[in-house]
Coordinates of C-alpha atoms in Angstrom, one line a residue:
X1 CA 0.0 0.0 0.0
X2 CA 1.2 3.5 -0.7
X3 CA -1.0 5.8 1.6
X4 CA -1.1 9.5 0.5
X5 CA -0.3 11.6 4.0
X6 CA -3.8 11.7 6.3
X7 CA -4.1 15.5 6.0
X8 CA -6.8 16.3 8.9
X9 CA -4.5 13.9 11.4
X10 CA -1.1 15.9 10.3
X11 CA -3.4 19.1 11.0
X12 CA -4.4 18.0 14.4
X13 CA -0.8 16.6 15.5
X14 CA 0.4 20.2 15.2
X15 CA -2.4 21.8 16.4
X16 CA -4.7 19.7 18.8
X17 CA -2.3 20.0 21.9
X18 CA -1.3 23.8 21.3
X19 CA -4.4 25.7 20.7
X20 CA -5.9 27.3 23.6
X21 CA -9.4 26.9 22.0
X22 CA -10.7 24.2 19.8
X23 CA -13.5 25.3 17.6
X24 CA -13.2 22.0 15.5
X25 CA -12.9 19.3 16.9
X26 CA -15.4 16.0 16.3
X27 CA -15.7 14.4 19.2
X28 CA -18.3 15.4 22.1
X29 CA -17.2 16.5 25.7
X30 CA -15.1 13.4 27.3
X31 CA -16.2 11.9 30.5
X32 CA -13.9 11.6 33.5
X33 CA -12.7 7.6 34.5
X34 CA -14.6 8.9 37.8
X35 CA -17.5 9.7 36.5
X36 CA -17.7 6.6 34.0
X37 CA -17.3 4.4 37.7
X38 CA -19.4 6.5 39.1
X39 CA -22.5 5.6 37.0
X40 CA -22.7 2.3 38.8
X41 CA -22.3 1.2 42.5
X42 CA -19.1 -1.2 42.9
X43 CA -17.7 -0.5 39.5
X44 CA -14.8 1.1 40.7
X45 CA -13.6 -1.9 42.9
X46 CA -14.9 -4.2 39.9
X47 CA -12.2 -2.0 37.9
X48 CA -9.1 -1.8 40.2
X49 CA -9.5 -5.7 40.3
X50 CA -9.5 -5.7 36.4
X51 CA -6.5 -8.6 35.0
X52 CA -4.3 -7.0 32.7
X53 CA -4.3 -9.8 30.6
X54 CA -4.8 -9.9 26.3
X55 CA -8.7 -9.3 25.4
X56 CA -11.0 -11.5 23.4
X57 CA -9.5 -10.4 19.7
X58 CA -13.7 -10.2 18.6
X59 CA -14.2 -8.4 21.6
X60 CA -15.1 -9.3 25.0
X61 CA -18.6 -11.1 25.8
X62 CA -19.8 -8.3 28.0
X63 CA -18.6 -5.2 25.5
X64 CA -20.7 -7.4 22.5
X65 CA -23.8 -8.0 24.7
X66 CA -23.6 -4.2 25.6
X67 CA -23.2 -3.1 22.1
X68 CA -26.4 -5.3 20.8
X69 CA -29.2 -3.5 22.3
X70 CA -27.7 -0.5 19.9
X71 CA -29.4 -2.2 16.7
X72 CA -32.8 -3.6 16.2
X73 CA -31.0 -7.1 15.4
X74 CA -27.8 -7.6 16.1
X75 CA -26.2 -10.4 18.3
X76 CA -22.4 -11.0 19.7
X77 CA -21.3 -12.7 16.8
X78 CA -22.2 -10.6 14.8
X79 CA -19.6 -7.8 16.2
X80 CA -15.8 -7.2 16.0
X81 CA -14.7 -4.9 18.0
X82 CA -11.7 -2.8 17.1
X83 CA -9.4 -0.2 18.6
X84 CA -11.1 2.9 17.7
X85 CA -13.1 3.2 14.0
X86 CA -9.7 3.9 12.1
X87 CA -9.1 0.2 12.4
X88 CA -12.2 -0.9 11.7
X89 CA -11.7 1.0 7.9
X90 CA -8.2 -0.2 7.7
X91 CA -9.9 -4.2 8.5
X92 CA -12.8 -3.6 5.9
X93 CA -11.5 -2.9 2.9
X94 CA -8.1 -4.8 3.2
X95 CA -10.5 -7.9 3.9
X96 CA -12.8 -6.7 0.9
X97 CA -10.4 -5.3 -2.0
X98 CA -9.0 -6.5 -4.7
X99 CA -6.4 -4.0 -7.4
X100 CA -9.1 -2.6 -9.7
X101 CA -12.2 -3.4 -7.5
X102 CA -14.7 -0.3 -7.9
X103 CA -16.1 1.8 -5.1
X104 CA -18.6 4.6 -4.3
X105 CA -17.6 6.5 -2.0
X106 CA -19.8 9.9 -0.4
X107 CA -18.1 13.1 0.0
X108 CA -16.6 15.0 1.7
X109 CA -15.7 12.6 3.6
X110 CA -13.1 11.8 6.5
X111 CA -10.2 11.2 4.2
X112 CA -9.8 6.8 5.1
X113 CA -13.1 6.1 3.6
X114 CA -11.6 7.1 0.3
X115 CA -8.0 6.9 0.5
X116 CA -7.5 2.9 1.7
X117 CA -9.5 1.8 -0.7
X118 CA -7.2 3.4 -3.6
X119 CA -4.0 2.7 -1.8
X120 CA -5.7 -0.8 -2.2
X121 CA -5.9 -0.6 -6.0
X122 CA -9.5 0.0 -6.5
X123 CA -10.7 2.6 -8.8
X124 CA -12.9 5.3 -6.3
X125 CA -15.7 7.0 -7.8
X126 CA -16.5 9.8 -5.8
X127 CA -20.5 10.8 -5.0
X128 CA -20.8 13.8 -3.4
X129 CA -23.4 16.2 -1.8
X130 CA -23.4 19.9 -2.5
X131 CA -24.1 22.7 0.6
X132 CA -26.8 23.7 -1.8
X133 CA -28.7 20.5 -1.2
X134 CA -27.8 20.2 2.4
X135 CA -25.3 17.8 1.8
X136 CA -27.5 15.3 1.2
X137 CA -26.0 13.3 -2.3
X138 CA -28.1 12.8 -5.1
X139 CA -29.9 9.2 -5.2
X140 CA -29.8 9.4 -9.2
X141 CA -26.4 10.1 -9.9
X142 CA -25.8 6.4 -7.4
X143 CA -28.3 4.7 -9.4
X144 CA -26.4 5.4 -12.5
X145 CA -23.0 4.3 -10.8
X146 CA -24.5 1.0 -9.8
X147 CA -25.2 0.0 -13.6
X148 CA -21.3 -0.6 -13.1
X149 CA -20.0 -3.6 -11.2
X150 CA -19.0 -2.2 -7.9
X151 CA -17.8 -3.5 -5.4
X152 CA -18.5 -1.2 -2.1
X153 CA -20.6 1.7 -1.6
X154 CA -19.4 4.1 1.7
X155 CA -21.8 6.2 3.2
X156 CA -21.6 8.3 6.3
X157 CA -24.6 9.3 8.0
X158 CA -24.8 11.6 10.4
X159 CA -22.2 13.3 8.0
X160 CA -19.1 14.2 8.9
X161 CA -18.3 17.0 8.0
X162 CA -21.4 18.6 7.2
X163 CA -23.7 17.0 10.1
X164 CA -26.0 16.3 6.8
X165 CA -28.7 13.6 7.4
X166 CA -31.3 11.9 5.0
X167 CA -34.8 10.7 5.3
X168 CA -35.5 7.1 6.4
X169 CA -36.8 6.9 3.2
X170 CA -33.8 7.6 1.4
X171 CA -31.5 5.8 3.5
X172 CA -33.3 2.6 3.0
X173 CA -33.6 3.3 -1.0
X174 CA -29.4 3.3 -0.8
X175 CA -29.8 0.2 1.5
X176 CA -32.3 -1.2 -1.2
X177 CA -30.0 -0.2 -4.3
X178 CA -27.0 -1.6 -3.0
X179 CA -28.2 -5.1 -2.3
X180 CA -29.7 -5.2 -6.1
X181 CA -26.3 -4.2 -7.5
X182 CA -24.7 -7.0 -4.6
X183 CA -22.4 -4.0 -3.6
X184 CA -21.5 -4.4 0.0
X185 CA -22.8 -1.3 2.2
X186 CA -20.2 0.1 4.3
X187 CA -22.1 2.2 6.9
X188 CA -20.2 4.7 9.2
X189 CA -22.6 5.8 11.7
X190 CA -20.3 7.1 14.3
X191 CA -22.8 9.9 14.8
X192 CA -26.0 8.2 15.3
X193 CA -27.7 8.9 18.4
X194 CA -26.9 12.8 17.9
X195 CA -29.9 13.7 15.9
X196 CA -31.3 16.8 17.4
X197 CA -34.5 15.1 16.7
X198 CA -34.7 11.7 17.6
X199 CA -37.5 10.9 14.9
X200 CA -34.7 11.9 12.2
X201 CA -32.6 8.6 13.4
X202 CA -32.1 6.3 10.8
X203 CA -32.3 2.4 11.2
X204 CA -28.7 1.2 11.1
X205 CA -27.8 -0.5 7.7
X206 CA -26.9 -3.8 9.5
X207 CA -30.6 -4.0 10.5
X208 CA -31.9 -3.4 7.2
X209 CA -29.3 -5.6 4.9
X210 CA -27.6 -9.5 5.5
X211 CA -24.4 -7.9 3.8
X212 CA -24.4 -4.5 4.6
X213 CA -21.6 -3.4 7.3
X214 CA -22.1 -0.5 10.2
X215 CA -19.4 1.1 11.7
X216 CA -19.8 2.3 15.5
X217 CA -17.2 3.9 18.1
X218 CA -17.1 5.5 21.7
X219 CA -15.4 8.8 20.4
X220 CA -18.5 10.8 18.8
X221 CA -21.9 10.7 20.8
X222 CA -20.9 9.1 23.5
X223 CA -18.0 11.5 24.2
X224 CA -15.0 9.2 24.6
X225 CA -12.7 9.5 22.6
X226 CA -9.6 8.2 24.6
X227 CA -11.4 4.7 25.5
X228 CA -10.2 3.9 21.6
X229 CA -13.2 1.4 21.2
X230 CA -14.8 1.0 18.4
X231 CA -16.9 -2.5 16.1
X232 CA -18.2 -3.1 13.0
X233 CA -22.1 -4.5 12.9
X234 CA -22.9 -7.2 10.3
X235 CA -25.0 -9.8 9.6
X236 CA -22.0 -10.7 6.9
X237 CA -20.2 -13.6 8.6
X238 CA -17.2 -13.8 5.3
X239 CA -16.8 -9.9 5.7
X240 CA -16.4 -10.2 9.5
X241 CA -14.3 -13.3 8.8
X242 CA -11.8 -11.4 6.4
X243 CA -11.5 -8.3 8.8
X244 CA -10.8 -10.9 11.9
X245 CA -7.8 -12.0 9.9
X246 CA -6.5 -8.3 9.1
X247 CA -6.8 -7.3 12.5
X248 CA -4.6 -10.2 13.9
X249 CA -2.0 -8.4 11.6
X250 CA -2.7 -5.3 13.6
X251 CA -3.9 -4.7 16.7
X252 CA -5.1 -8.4 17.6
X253 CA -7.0 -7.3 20.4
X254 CA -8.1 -4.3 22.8
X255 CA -7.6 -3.5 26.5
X256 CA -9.3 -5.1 29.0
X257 CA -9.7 -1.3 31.1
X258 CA -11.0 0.5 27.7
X259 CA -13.5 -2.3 27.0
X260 CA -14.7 -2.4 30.9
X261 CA -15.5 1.7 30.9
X262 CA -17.1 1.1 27.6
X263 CA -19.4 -1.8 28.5
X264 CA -20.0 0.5 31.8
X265 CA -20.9 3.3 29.4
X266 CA -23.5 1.7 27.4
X267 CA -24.7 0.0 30.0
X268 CA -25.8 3.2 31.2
X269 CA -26.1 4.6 27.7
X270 CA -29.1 7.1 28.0
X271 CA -27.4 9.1 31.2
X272 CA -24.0 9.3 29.2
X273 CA -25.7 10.6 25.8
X274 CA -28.6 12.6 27.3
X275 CA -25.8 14.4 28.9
X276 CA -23.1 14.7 25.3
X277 CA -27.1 16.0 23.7
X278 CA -27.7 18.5 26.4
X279 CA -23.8 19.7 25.4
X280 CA -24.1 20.2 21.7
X281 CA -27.2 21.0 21.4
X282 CA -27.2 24.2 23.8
X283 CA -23.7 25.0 21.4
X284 CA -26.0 24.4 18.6
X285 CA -28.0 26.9 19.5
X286 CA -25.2 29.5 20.4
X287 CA -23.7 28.6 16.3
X288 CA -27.3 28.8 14.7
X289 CA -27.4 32.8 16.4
X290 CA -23.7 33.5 15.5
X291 CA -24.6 32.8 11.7
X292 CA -27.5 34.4 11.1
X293 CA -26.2 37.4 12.8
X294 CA -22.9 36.7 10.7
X295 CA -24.6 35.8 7.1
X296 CA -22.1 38.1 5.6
X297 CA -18.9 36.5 6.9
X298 CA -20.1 33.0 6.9
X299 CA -22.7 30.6 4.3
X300 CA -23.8 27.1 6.0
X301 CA -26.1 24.5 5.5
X302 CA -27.6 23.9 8.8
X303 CA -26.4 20.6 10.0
X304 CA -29.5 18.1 11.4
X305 CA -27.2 15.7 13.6
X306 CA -23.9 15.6 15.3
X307 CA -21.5 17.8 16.6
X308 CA -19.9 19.2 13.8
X309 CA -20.8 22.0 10.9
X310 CA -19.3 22.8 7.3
X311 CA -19.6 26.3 6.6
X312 CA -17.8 28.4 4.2
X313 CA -16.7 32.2 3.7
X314 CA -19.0 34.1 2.0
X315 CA -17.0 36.3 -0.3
X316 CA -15.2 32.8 -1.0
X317 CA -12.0 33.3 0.4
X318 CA -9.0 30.9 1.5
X319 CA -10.7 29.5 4.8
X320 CA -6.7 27.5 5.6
X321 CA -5.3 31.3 5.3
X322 CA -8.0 33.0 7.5
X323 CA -7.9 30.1 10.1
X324 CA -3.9 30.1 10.7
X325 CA -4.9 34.3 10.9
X326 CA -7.6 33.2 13.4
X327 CA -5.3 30.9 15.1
X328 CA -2.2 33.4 15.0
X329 CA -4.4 35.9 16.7
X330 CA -6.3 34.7 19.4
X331 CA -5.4 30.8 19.7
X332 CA -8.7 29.5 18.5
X333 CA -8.3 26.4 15.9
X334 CA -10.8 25.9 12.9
X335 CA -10.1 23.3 10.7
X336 CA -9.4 23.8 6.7
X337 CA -11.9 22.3 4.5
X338 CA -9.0 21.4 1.8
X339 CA -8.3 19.0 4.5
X340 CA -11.5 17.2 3.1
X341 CA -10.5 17.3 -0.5
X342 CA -11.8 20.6 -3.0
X343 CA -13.3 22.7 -0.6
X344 CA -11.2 25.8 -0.1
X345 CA -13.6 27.9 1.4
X346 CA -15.0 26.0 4.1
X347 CA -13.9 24.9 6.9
X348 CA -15.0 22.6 10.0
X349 CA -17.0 24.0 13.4
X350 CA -16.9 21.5 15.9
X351 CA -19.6 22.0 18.7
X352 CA -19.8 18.9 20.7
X353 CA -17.4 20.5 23.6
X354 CA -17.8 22.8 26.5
X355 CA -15.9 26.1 26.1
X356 CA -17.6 26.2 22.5
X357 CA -20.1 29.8 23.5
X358 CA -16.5 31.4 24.8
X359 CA -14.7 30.2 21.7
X360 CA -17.8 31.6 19.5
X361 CA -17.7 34.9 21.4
X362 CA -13.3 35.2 20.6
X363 CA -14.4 34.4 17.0
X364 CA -16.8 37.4 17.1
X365 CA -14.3 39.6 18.4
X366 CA -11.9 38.6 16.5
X367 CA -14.2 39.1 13.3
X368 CA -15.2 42.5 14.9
X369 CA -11.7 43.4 14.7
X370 CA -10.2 42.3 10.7
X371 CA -11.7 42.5 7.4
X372 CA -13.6 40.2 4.8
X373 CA -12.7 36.6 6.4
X374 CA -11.2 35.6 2.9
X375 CA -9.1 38.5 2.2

């Protein structure tokens, strides 16, 4: 494999751990270990008296039973659990590709959806959304690309960047399309459970297709990031299979204390994302004001689920030269949409944290106190 340089992880390396404000970042507000054992009596002891030992390579039994009651039909075996949803990508599509396999893949997207696959061999036909359509991509233009033999279709819903989200109705007509082409359905849904309106929540594609493939992790709604725990969802026993035999090539297994706080986590599951909701969605709030009262600096699409937005500058400036201005100036990091592929102008708000209204209000000032954003 010859992987192209993971642009949005380089960004962050430099920048994650310096800036005194992060108005980008993907991930919602992080729990404490305390409060994790705190959400049921005798956990901690039940965790000080945790053996080190290796983990179960699918998982451990009481992380897959804990994971289940997320989908309308999943059972233990029908998860692997991997360390974080990186992995996860990595296991898919070295199980799945073959040199000059095709695949669909939605965008913008985050960048390993797109690039593996290529550094894999297989030709990537891109399908993307347009902020003029809410980000939502266009069901013909997939019809049309499914005449072709294809091997995958990636979709990402709640969208990342763009927090763009379907209808049911048109999630299941992707669902429906791929099986007739006998593409497999690679589903990240590592925002689901974010919706601002819980009627907008889609069905997970596991739950709807025997081959389709769903991607979960710890680090978006459920606000922890630094467990590293993530699983694929499938009803696809050769697809799990294949990505079981990557994985023993990378990580082989998890830790035993990550996989504990998780299964303690969804165990408890309503508490801990009532409380990452409550978060974002008072930020969301604070962002929706800040761009209607900053139309002429800023152009979004409203985003309908997850803690992240994709607007752009208005006059359609550099957003990479006015974010390292922004950055320069007052510490506050935005993320560069070019990061994302094409998209020059835009650039990433991250809402899902506490500090975000301060943040917003040294983005105002800092707007207050410069020209056009672009110039």
């Amino acid at each position: 494999m010859n992987l192209p340089p993971f642009e949005l992880e380089r960004y962050f390396s430099v920048h994650e751990f310096t800036a005194k404000r992060l108005m980008c970042v993907s991930d919602c507000q992080p729990l404490t270990v305390a409060e994790l054992l705190s959400l049921s009596d005798g956990a901690a002891e039940a965790f000080a008296a945790l053996p080190m030992g290796y983990a179960d390579s699918r998982g451990g039994p009481t992380l897959r039973r804990a994971i289940c009651p997320l989908y309308a039909s999943v059972t233990p075996d029908d998860l692997l659990v991997h360390v974080g949803a990186e992995e996860a990508i990595f296991t898919f599509f070295s199980a799945i590709i073959s040199p000059g396999d095709r695949v669909i893949v939605q965008t913008p997207c985050y960048r390993s959806l797109r690039d593996v696959p290529a550094a894999l061999g297989a030709c990537v036909l891109e399908w993307p959304g347009h902020q003029e359509n809410g980000w939502i991509p266009d069901l013909d233009f997939l019809k049309t690309a499914l005449m072709e033999k294809t091997r995958a279709v990636v979709v990402n819903f709640p969208h990342n960047p763009t927090g763009a989200l379907p209808d049911q109705d048109a999630f299941r007509e992707i669902v429906r399309l791929c099986d007739a082409a006998g593409a497999l359905l690679f589903s990240d849904e590592v925002y689901r459970f974010l919706e601002y309106d819980p009627a907008d929540r889609l069905p997970a594609a596991c739950d709807l297709s025997e081959s389709a493939v769903s991607l979960g992790v710890m680090s978006k709604s459920f606000g922890l990031a630094g467990l590293r725990v993530g699983w694929v969802a499938s009803k696809n026993a050769q697809v799990l299979s294949g990505m079981a035999r990557i994985k023993d090539y990378t990580s082989i297994c998890g830790s035993p204390a990550t996989e504990f706080l998780a299964a303690l986590a969804l165990s408890h599951r309503e508490d801990v994302l009532s409380r990452t909701r409550a978060i974002t969605l008072d930020n969301l709030a604070a962002a929706r004001e800040f761009m209607a009262r900053r139309e002429d600096r800023f152009v979004w699409s409203a985003p309908k689920a997850g803690p992240i937005a994709f607007p752009r500058l208005a006059d359609g400036g550099d957003a990479a030269a006015f974010a390292k201005r922004l950055l320069d100036a007052t510490g506050a990091l935005l993320l560069p949409g070019r990061v994302y592929g094409p998209y020059a102008s835009h650039f990433r708000l991250g809402f899902g944290r506490a500090g975000f209204i301060e943040g917003l209000a040294v983005l105002d000032a800092f707007l207050d106190d410069t020209a056009s954003p672009g110039s």
